[in-house]
Tab-separated table of C-alpha atoms in Angstrom:
chain	number	residue	atom	x	y	z
A	1	MET	CA	-71.769	13.513	32.093
A	2	ASN	CA	-68.123	14.851	33.023
A	3	ASN	CA	-67.940	12.160	35.412
A	4	LYS	CA	-68.759	9.582	33.381
A	5	LEU	CA	-66.420	10.464	30.747
A	6	LYS	CA	-63.807	10.599	33.120
A	7	PHE	CA	-64.625	6.955	33.793
A	8	TYR	CA	-65.043	4.780	30.953
A	9	LEU	CA	-62.003	6.957	29.025
A	10	PRO	CA	-59.280	5.224	31.357
A	11	ILE	CA	-61.283	2.004	29.489
A	12	ILE	CA	-61.515	3.635	25.797
A	13	LEU	CA	-57.696	4.118	26.199
A	14	VAL	CA	-56.928	0.254	27.488
A	15	ILE	CA	-59.320	-1.047	24.860
A	16	PHE	CA	-57.803	0.935	21.742
A	17	LEU	CA	-53.923	0.237	23.301
A	18	SER	CA	-54.910	-3.485	23.508
A	19	GLY	CA	-56.210	-3.331	20.046
A	20	TYR	CA	-53.193	-1.713	18.646
A	21	VAL	CA	-51.022	-4.063	20.582
A	22	PHE	CA	-52.130	-7.175	19.003
A	23	ASN	CA	-52.095	-5.988	15.589
A	24	ASP	CA	-48.805	-5.886	16.284
A	25	LEU	CA	-48.134	-9.169	17.500
A	26	LEU	CA	-50.542	-9.872	14.507
A	27	THR	CA	-48.485	-8.824	12.085
A	28	ASN	CA	-44.813	-10.757	13.654
A	29	TYR	CA	-46.902	-13.560	14.184
A	30	LYS	CA	-47.592	-13.773	9.788
A	31	GLU	CA	-44.103	-12.332	9.215
A	32	ASP	CA	-42.512	-14.733	11.505
A	33	ILE	CA	-44.938	-17.347	9.392
A	34	ASN	CA	-43.060	-15.589	6.055
A	35	GLU	CA	-39.785	-16.123	7.753
A	36	TYR	CA	-40.216	-19.728	7.947
A	37	SER	CA	-40.764	-20.364	4.710
A	38	LEU	CA	-44.080	-22.597	5.451
A	39	GLU	CA	-45.743	-20.997	2.440
A	40	THR	CA	-44.560	-23.394	0.165
A	41	THR	CA	-46.309	-25.347	-2.057
A	42	TYR	CA	-45.875	-28.402	0.833
A	43	TYR	CA	-47.796	-26.249	3.038
A	44	SER	CA	-49.964	-23.375	1.140
A	45	ASP	CA	-52.980	-25.568	3.183
A	46	LEU	CA	-51.160	-26.037	6.620
A	47	GLU	CA	-52.350	-24.674	9.435
A	48	VAL	CA	-50.986	-22.418	11.486
A	49	THR	CA	-52.030	-23.598	14.882
A	50	SER	CA	-50.282	-26.787	16.625
A	51	ASP	CA	-48.061	-27.378	13.853
A	52	PHE	CA	-46.839	-24.253	13.453
A	53	GLU	CA	-45.115	-25.034	17.269
A	54	ILE	CA	-43.621	-28.136	16.179
A	55	TYR	CA	-41.566	-26.615	12.618
A	56	GLU	CA	-41.432	-22.900	14.225
A	57	THR	CA	-37.653	-24.652	15.370
A	58	GLU	CA	-36.905	-25.222	11.323
A	59	ASN	CA	-34.216	-21.648	11.519
A	60	THR	CA	-32.759	-23.738	14.722
A	61	TYR	CA	-32.279	-26.611	13.140
A	62	PHE	CA	-30.793	-25.575	10.414
A	63	GLU	CA	-27.591	-23.987	9.276
A	64	GLU	CA	-25.290	-23.264	6.373
A	65	THR	CA	-23.239	-26.352	4.816
A	66	SER	CA	-19.705	-25.612	5.459
A	67	THR	CA	-17.284	-26.536	2.927
A	68	GLU	CA	-14.299	-28.937	4.784
A	69	THR	CA	-11.038	-27.079	3.123
A	70	ASN	CA	-8.960	-28.903	5.462
A	71	THR	CA	-9.194	-32.010	4.757
A	72	GLU	CA	-6.670	-34.058	2.836
A	73	ILE	CA	-8.400	-36.032	-0.585
A	74	LEU	CA	-6.547	-38.949	-0.904
A	75	GLU	CA	-6.284	-40.952	-3.882
A	76	LYS	CA	-7.549	-44.088	-2.516
A	77	ALA	CA	-9.431	-45.440	0.524
A	78	ASN	CA	-11.031	-49.022	1.740
A	79	LEU	CA	-14.298	-48.414	1.185
A	80	GLU	CA	-17.155	-50.928	1.478
A	81	VAL	CA	-21.104	-50.145	1.277
A	82	ASN	CA	-23.660	-52.214	2.111
A	83	PHE	CA	-27.122	-51.855	1.250
A	84	ILE	CA	-29.346	-53.343	4.077
A	85	ASP	CA	-31.998	-55.384	3.006
A	86	VAL	CA	-35.195	-53.321	4.942
A	87	GLY	CA	-38.043	-54.469	2.411
A	88	GLN	CA	-39.823	-51.560	0.743
A	89	ALA	CA	-37.531	-48.926	2.152
A	90	ASP	CA	-34.109	-47.654	1.699
A	91	ALA	CA	-30.673	-47.905	4.331
A	92	CYS	CA	-27.215	-48.233	3.082
A	93	LEU	CA	-23.839	-48.145	5.910
A	94	LEU	CA	-20.844	-46.939	4.514
A	95	GLU	CA	-17.644	-47.930	6.176
A	96	SER	CA	-13.967	-46.520	5.374
A	97	ASP	CA	-11.215	-47.468	8.019
A	98	GLY	CA	-13.622	-46.935	10.502
A	99	HIS	CA	-15.589	-44.429	9.659
A	100	PHE	CA	-19.018	-44.592	8.500
A	101	MET	CA	-21.773	-42.996	7.109
A	102	MET	CA	-24.925	-43.592	7.002
A	103	ILE	CA	-27.959	-42.974	3.882
A	104	ASP	CA	-31.431	-43.460	5.177
A	105	ALA	CA	-32.479	-45.935	7.643
A	106	GLY	CA	-35.160	-47.813	6.575
A	107	ASN	CA	-38.993	-47.395	7.827
A	108	ASN	CA	-40.201	-47.447	11.665
A	109	ASP	CA	-40.621	-51.101	12.108
A	110	ASP	CA	-36.586	-51.900	10.714
A	111	SER	CA	-35.426	-50.083	14.241
A	112	ASP	CA	-34.459	-53.269	15.866
A	113	LEU	CA	-33.458	-54.879	12.608
A	114	ILE	CA	-30.728	-51.447	12.058
A	115	LEU	CA	-29.371	-51.134	15.196
A	116	ASN	CA	-28.710	-54.849	15.472
A	117	TYR	CA	-26.729	-54.498	12.100
A	118	LEU	CA	-24.556	-51.358	12.751
A	119	ASN	CA	-23.593	-53.260	16.212
A	120	SER	CA	-22.467	-55.798	13.932
A	121	LYS	CA	-20.615	-53.256	12.554
A	122	ASN	CA	-19.015	-52.222	15.848
A	123	VAL	CA	-20.329	-48.714	15.229
A	124	LYS	CA	-19.803	-46.501	18.267
A	125	THR	CA	-19.658	-42.385	15.837
A	126	ILE	CA	-22.148	-41.846	12.958
A	127	ASP	CA	-19.848	-39.439	10.923
A	128	TYR	CA	-22.937	-38.714	8.964
A	129	MET	CA	-25.970	-39.162	8.721
A	130	ILE	CA	-28.239	-38.503	5.663
A	131	GLY	CA	-31.616	-38.886	5.081
A	132	THR	CA	-32.365	-37.990	1.126
A	133	HIS	CA	-36.125	-36.872	1.750
A	134	PRO	CA	-38.386	-36.927	4.904
A	135	HIS	CA	-40.729	-40.233	3.940
A	136	GLU	CA	-41.336	-43.043	6.459
A	137	ASP	CA	-39.416	-45.728	4.890
A	138	HIS	CA	-36.512	-43.160	4.600
A	139	ILE	CA	-36.361	-41.806	7.691
A	140	GLY	CA	-38.414	-43.990	9.898
A	141	SER	CA	-35.445	-45.285	12.129
A	142	MET	CA	-33.960	-42.224	11.444
A	143	ASP	CA	-34.770	-41.013	15.448
A	144	THR	CA	-33.534	-44.401	16.823
A	145	VAL	CA	-29.901	-44.164	14.928
A	146	ILE	CA	-29.563	-40.696	16.284
A	147	ASN	CA	-30.704	-41.538	20.077
A	148	ASN	CA	-28.374	-45.045	19.866
A	149	PHE	CA	-25.276	-43.676	18.441
A	150	ASP	CA	-22.856	-40.326	18.223
A	151	VAL	CA	-23.709	-38.677	15.370
A	152	ASP	CA	-21.094	-35.442	13.848
A	153	ASN	CA	-23.099	-34.543	11.134
A	154	VAL	CA	-26.784	-34.266	9.932
A	155	TYR	CA	-28.185	-33.389	6.187
A	156	LEU	CA	-31.504	-33.479	5.127
A	157	PRO	CA	-33.851	-31.378	2.099
A	158	LYS	CA	-35.227	-28.240	4.245
A	159	ILE	CA	-39.113	-29.012	3.287
A	160	LEU	CA	-40.981	-29.841	6.370
A	161	HIS	CA	-43.152	-33.001	6.284
A	162	THR	CA	-46.596	-33.075	8.813
A	163	THR	CA	-45.680	-37.154	10.139
A	164	LYS	CA	-45.553	-37.602	13.510
A	165	THR	CA	-41.833	-39.795	12.451
A	166	PHE	CA	-40.170	-36.700	10.602
A	167	GLU	CA	-41.332	-35.187	13.903
A	168	ASP	CA	-39.972	-37.732	15.630
A	169	VAL	CA	-36.327	-37.343	13.942
A	170	LEU	CA	-36.476	-33.547	14.937
A	171	THR	CA	-37.001	-34.742	18.178
A	172	ALA	CA	-33.916	-36.594	17.851
A	173	ILE	CA	-31.702	-33.900	16.619
A	174	GLU	CA	-32.922	-31.680	19.365
A	175	ASN	CA	-32.551	-33.955	22.049
A	176	LYS	CA	-28.784	-34.445	20.300
A	177	ASP	CA	-28.102	-30.299	20.276
A	178	LEU	CA	-27.394	-31.576	16.515
A	179	LYS	CA	-27.591	-29.309	13.538
A	180	ILE	CA	-29.232	-29.644	9.746
A	181	SER	CA	-26.560	-29.098	7.545
A	182	GLU	CA	-29.017	-28.159	4.272
A	183	PRO	CA	-27.592	-29.607	1.294
A	184	ALA	CA	-26.210	-27.292	-1.983
A	185	ALA	CA	-26.291	-28.768	-5.211
A	186	GLY	CA	-22.513	-28.181	-6.226
A	187	SER	CA	-21.093	-28.143	-2.544
A	188	GLU	CA	-18.819	-31.226	-1.827
A	189	PHE	CA	-17.759	-32.837	1.619
A	190	TYR	CA	-15.246	-35.218	2.774
A	191	PHE	CA	-15.856	-38.881	3.866
A	192	ASN	CA	-12.495	-40.309	5.555
A	193	GLY	CA	-10.739	-38.460	2.430
A	194	MET	CA	-12.844	-39.258	-0.217
A	195	THR	CA	-15.146	-36.440	-2.106
A	196	VAL	CA	-18.332	-36.249	-1.642
A	197	LYS	CA	-20.853	-34.266	-3.656
A	198	ILE	CA	-23.749	-33.356	-3.404
A	199	LEU	CA	-25.497	-32.996	-7.279
A	200	ALA	CA	-29.678	-32.354	-5.768
A	201	PRO	CA	-31.946	-30.830	-5.200
A	202	ILE	CA	-31.442	-28.163	-7.107
A	203	ARG	CA	-34.554	-26.597	-6.587
A	204	GLU	CA	-37.895	-27.299	-4.873
A	205	TYR	CA	-40.219	-29.289	-6.433
A	206	SER	CA	-44.060	-30.361	-5.616
A	207	ASP	CA	-43.209	-34.004	-4.975
A	208	LEU	CA	-41.188	-35.026	-2.163
A	209	ASN	CA	-39.394	-37.399	-3.610
A	210	ASP	CA	-37.074	-34.965	-6.332
A	211	ASN	CA	-36.394	-33.093	-3.487
A	212	SER	CA	-34.199	-36.160	-2.512
A	213	ILE	CA	-30.550	-35.571	-1.701
A	214	VAL	CA	-28.523	-37.146	-4.535
A	215	LEU	CA	-25.121	-37.931	-3.659
A	216	LYS	CA	-22.019	-39.218	-5.881
A	217	ILE	CA	-19.258	-40.557	-3.474
A	218	THR	CA	-15.426	-41.241	-5.432
A	219	ASP	CA	-13.064	-43.219	-4.025
A	220	GLY	CA	-9.911	-43.410	-6.929
A	221	ASP	CA	-11.473	-44.177	-9.913
A	222	VAL	CA	-14.558	-46.049	-8.424
A	223	ASN	CA	-18.023	-44.326	-8.002
A	224	PHE	CA	-20.721	-44.730	-6.620
A	225	LEU	CA	-24.674	-42.520	-7.095
A	226	PHE	CA	-26.941	-42.336	-4.446
A	227	THR	CA	-29.785	-41.369	-5.815
A	228	GLY	CA	-32.945	-41.415	-3.086
A	229	ASP	CA	-36.641	-41.252	-4.782
A	230	ILE	CA	-36.142	-38.777	-7.471
A	231	GLU	CA	-38.175	-38.806	-10.479
A	232	THR	CA	-38.009	-37.495	-13.820
A	233	GLU	CA	-38.108	-33.883	-13.270
A	234	SER	CA	-34.952	-34.460	-10.614
A	235	GLU	CA	-33.574	-36.287	-12.997
A	236	TYR	CA	-33.881	-33.766	-16.164
A	237	ASP	CA	-32.648	-31.048	-13.545
A	238	ILE	CA	-29.296	-32.985	-12.588
A	239	ILE	CA	-29.224	-33.387	-16.491
A	240	GLN	CA	-28.590	-29.905	-17.058
A	241	SER	CA	-26.956	-28.692	-14.191
A	242	ALA	CA	-23.309	-30.182	-16.668
A	243	GLU	CA	-22.843	-32.433	-13.486
A	244	ASN	CA	-19.999	-35.325	-14.158
A	245	LEU	CA	-23.152	-38.284	-13.492
A	246	SER	CA	-21.015	-41.175	-14.519
A	247	ALA	CA	-20.789	-43.985	-11.715
A	248	ASP	CA	-19.781	-47.835	-11.527
A	249	VAL	CA	-23.025	-48.579	-8.740
A	250	LEU	CA	-26.007	-46.999	-8.646
A	251	LYS	CA	-28.850	-46.773	-6.089
A	252	VAL	CA	-31.519	-47.036	-8.700
A	253	ALA	CA	-34.465	-44.114	-7.788
A	254	HIS	CA	-38.041	-45.069	-6.037
A	255	HIS	CA	-37.167	-48.629	-5.623
A	256	GLY	CA	-37.611	-49.338	-9.061
A	257	SER	CA	-40.357	-47.138	-10.353
A	258	ASP	CA	-40.908	-46.457	-13.683
A	259	THR	CA	-41.486	-42.577	-12.762
A	260	SER	CA	-37.846	-42.498	-12.103
A	261	SER	CA	-34.897	-44.392	-14.379
A	262	SER	CA	-35.755	-42.262	-17.246
A	263	GLU	CA	-33.432	-43.927	-19.758
A	264	GLU	CA	-31.449	-40.053	-20.761
A	265	PHE	CA	-30.619	-40.135	-17.136
A	266	ILE	CA	-29.825	-43.877	-17.274
A	267	LYS	CA	-27.107	-43.510	-20.344
A	268	LYS	CA	-25.338	-40.074	-18.471
A	269	VAL	CA	-24.659	-42.727	-15.206
A	270	SER	CA	-23.501	-45.374	-17.431
A	271	PRO	CA	-23.078	-47.751	-14.089
A	272	GLU	CA	-21.859	-50.814	-14.579
A	273	TYR	CA	-24.168	-52.209	-11.645
A	274	ALA	CA	-27.619	-51.077	-10.399
A	275	VAL	CA	-29.070	-52.012	-6.754
A	276	ILE	CA	-32.273	-51.931	-6.130
A	277	SER	CA	-33.610	-51.531	-2.540
A	278	VAL	CA	-37.218	-53.096	-2.540
A	279	GLY	CA	-39.490	-55.297	-0.521
A	280	LYS	CA	-40.598	-59.054	-1.663
A	281	ASP	CA	-43.921	-58.627	-3.092
A	282	ASN	CA	-44.226	-55.822	-2.562
A	283	SER	CA	-47.884	-54.084	-3.315
A	284	TYR	CA	-46.560	-51.462	-5.989
A	285	GLY	CA	-45.288	-53.625	-8.613
A	286	HIS	CA	-41.528	-52.741	-7.694
A	287	PRO	CA	-39.433	-53.230	-9.603
A	288	LYS	CA	-41.083	-52.622	-12.765
A	289	GLU	CA	-40.412	-54.228	-15.408
A	290	SER	CA	-39.741	-51.287	-17.933
A	291	THR	CA	-37.039	-50.278	-15.140
A	292	LEU	CA	-35.745	-53.716	-15.057
A	293	ASP	CA	-35.555	-54.282	-19.157
A	294	LEU	CA	-33.738	-50.772	-19.175
A	295	PHE	CA	-30.765	-51.895	-17.411
A	296	ASN	CA	-31.683	-55.055	-19.560
A	297	ARG	CA	-30.831	-53.365	-22.479
A	298	LEU	CA	-28.078	-51.637	-21.321
A	299	ASN	CA	-26.298	-54.224	-19.868
A	300	ILE	CA	-26.012	-53.268	-16.522
A	301	LYS	CA	-26.228	-55.716	-13.643
A	302	THR	CA	-28.939	-55.636	-11.597
A	303	TYR	CA	-28.420	-56.616	-8.114
A	304	ARG	CA	-32.135	-56.815	-5.844
A	305	THR	CA	-32.427	-56.380	-1.805
A	306	ASP	CA	-35.765	-58.768	-2.035
A	307	GLN	CA	-33.583	-60.961	-4.250
A	308	SER	CA	-30.049	-60.938	-2.883
A	309	GLY	CA	-30.630	-59.164	1.136
A	310	THR	CA	-28.201	-57.455	2.166
A	311	ILE	CA	-25.918	-56.136	-0.849
A	312	THR	CA	-21.855	-55.813	-0.111
A	313	PHE	CA	-19.577	-53.760	-2.693
A	314	LYS	CA	-16.191	-53.263	-1.552
A	315	THR	CA	-13.536	-51.166	-3.483
A	316	ASP	CA	-10.276	-50.320	-2.939
A	317	GLY	CA	-10.334	-47.633	-5.248
A	318	GLU	CA	-9.312	-49.733	-8.700
A	319	LYS	CA	-11.540	-53.180	-8.368
A	320	ILE	CA	-15.039	-53.711	-6.835
A	321	ASP	CA	-15.485	-57.015	-5.053
A	322	ILE	CA	-19.520	-57.584	-4.766
A	323	THR	CA	-20.605	-60.606	-2.571
A	324	ASN	CA	-24.779	-60.595	-1.337
A	325	GLU	CA	-26.621	-62.325	2.106
A	326	ASN	CA	-28.450	-64.852	0.018
A	327	ASN	CA	-26.063	-66.804	-2.247
A	328	ASN	CA	-22.429	-65.607	-1.745
A	329	SER	CA	-20.643	-68.085	-3.684
A	330	ASP	CA	-22.908	-66.603	-7.219
A	331	THR	CA	-22.442	-63.103	-6.708
A	332	ASN	CA	-18.680	-63.023	-5.318
A	333	ILE	CA	-17.422	-60.523	-8.640
A	334	VAL	CA	-14.343	-58.651	-8.604
A	335	GLN	CA	-13.637	-56.969	-11.443
A	336	ASN	CA	-10.929	-54.483	-12.493
A	337	LYS	CA	-12.312	-51.331	-14.136
A	338	GLU	CA	-10.319	-51.395	-17.125
A	339	GLU	CA	-11.082	-54.792	-18.073
A	340	GLN	CA	-14.354	-55.435	-19.369
A	341	VAL	CA	-15.979	-58.744	-18.063
A	342	ASN	CA	-18.599	-59.972	-20.260
A	343	TYR	CA	-21.283	-61.118	-17.490
A	344	LYS	CA	-23.259	-64.272	-19.968
A	345	LYS	CA	-19.935	-65.228	-20.209
A	346	ASP	CA	-18.869	-65.547	-16.823
A	347	VAL	CA	-22.215	-66.811	-15.784
A	348	LYS	CA	-21.712	-69.830	-17.691
A	349	SER	CA	-18.263	-70.658	-16.547
A	350	TYR	CA	-19.994	-71.498	-13.206
A	351	LEU	CA	-22.969	-73.221	-13.760
A	352	SER	CA	-23.219	-77.036	-13.604
A	353	SER	CA	-23.458	-79.225	-17.093
A	354	PRO	CA	-27.048	-81.050	-17.489
A	355	ASP	CA	-26.209	-84.939	-16.409
A	356	LYS	CA	-25.478	-86.903	-19.334
A	357	ASN	CA	-26.828	-89.843	-17.963
A	358	THR	CA	-29.905	-88.614	-18.102
A	359	ALA	CA	-32.329	-91.034	-19.774
A	360	SER	CA	-35.265	-88.696	-19.630
A	361	PRO	CA	-35.210	-86.731	-23.248
A	362	GLN	CA	-34.787	-82.284	-22.860
A	363	PRO	CA	-37.593	-80.502	-23.225
A	364	VAL	CA	-38.685	-78.690	-26.303
A	365	GLN	CA	-39.452	-75.150	-25.933
A	366	THR	CA	-42.521	-74.940	-28.528
A	367	ASN	CA	-44.276	-71.403	-28.164
A	368	THR	CA	-42.997	-68.879	-31.327
A	369	GLU	CA	-42.570	-66.197	-28.187
A	370	LYS	CA	-39.718	-67.401	-26.098
A	371	TYR	CA	-39.443	-66.412	-22.489
A	372	TYR	CA	-38.830	-68.987	-19.627
A	373	ILE	CA	-40.287	-69.280	-16.012
A	374	GLY	CA	-38.395	-68.482	-12.978
A	375	ASN	CA	-38.734	-69.578	-8.827
A	376	LYS	CA	-38.611	-66.635	-7.337
A	377	ASN	CA	-37.913	-69.108	-4.219
A	378	THR	CA	-35.168	-71.387	-5.839
A	379	LYS	CA	-33.763	-68.893	-7.682
A	380	LYS	CA	-33.538	-71.102	-10.805
A	381	PHE	CA	-35.232	-70.618	-14.048
A	382	HIS	CA	-37.146	-72.980	-16.253
A	383	LEU	CA	-38.016	-73.316	-20.204
A	384	PRO	CA	-42.045	-73.460	-19.921
A	385	SER	CA	-42.360	-76.917	-20.627
A	386	CYS	CA	-39.870	-77.922	-17.956
A	387	LYS	CA	-41.701	-81.082	-15.871
A	388	THR	CA	-40.288	-79.363	-12.997
A	389	LEU	CA	-41.967	-75.603	-12.776
A	390	PRO	CA	-42.878	-74.409	-9.599
A	391	LYS	CA	-46.053	-73.635	-8.708
A	392	PRO	CA	-48.244	-71.028	-9.732
A	393	LYS	CA	-48.062	-68.462	-6.812
A	394	ASN	CA	-43.657	-68.712	-6.336
A	395	GLN	CA	-43.847	-68.143	-10.874
A	396	ILE	CA	-42.157	-64.979	-12.074
A	397	ARG	CA	-42.041	-64.709	-16.072
A	398	LEU	CA	-38.592	-63.862	-17.192
A	399	ASN	CA	-38.841	-62.281	-20.940
A	400	SER	CA	-35.645	-62.887	-22.142
A	401	TRP	CA	-32.096	-65.234	-20.945
A	402	GLU	CA	-30.551	-61.878	-19.963
A	403	GLN	CA	-33.158	-60.759	-17.802
A	404	ALA	CA	-33.093	-64.055	-15.719
A	405	VAL	CA	-29.654	-64.006	-15.965
A	406	ASN	CA	-29.764	-60.359	-14.421
A	407	GLY	CA	-31.960	-61.082	-12.447
A	408	GLY	CA	-29.732	-63.621	-10.624
A	409	TYR	CA	-31.726	-66.751	-11.498
A	410	LEU	CA	-29.775	-69.879	-13.000
A	411	PRO	CA	-31.136	-71.994	-14.752
A	412	CYS	CA	-32.981	-75.397	-14.518
A	413	LYS	CA	-29.903	-78.587	-15.060
A	414	ASN	CA	-33.262	-81.064	-16.000
A	415	CYS	CA	-34.742	-78.765	-18.905
A	416	ASN	CA	-31.471	-76.309	-19.516
A	417	PRO	CA	-32.858	-73.494	-20.808
A	418	SER	CA	-30.455	-71.767	-23.010
A	419	GLU	CA	-30.179	-68.406	-24.907
């Protein structure tokens, strides 16, 4: 009996010690999971297997946001802001005296388009690469940009997303030995001497869109506000933060969705110009009519990439010059911020008068509800009684003269629609 005990005792000790070590490892493993904050609203259901191995390097990637204190703040700088036409996605390239910042990078399929555009601008180094949030239509080609250009700084919100697209971005960042700067609401950094203030995210949200980075860029007297895809919950928090939201140019949130651009938020921003990055005939119905109607009612001049192509704003800190890819002559507007421009009057000044020698009488609008029919291809708008209406598939209903003009449409010379 004693011999048997002597034989089994070492085995029992090994089993006991193995169980203790295993329990210790399991405890540490759970602590590691908590440390990496995977038990969030987004990832409470995430299985901690291979997914955890992909994202366990979160603390390696992220670093605390540092504020540049030695950068001279310029009162004015030459700034060019290019809202690149990437369809139902977002991508914006900012340039100032050979310095570049990129805010979002379109879909995965936009890689060649974006590379060609950046090369056409002679981009070598990107000072700041910012992904507002990890949806594919905002960071799809971000890995391609990082892989093909020198990048000094990367900003991403500190949230995880279990997609191959997000993993590709993290891999590109790791391969370039970059760190991700975590955006802290209220902090600032400087782009060629211009102040860039981070307004959001203020807290963690259950919706990825509301976690978008929101930036306000100031060049002299001119301000640009970039909103990612924030929706009304984040908008409300930003309003409550008491930050100065006033901006001349607003990048409209979430492609003009009706779950964003609340009236209170838009009134706080009070922009002169709004830019909607949106795909033509997209399946979401963006931009929503309610959003466009709000901008029309508040007299905000609205540009859309699905209609205008790539839209470029140039400023010297005082004036704003606006051009677009598809129709430069119609939107080359130079405005002094101290002078209020009556856009209706300006539009009328360059519209051609109807041919006085035309024999056929002008159509008369007989419907009691006044509206117009726009041609999505030619960008002309007509009276419903016009004899040259486009085919039904190319028609769009425009509920007011202001909506037509603000949407970039020109009046038909045949029916000469009036206000």
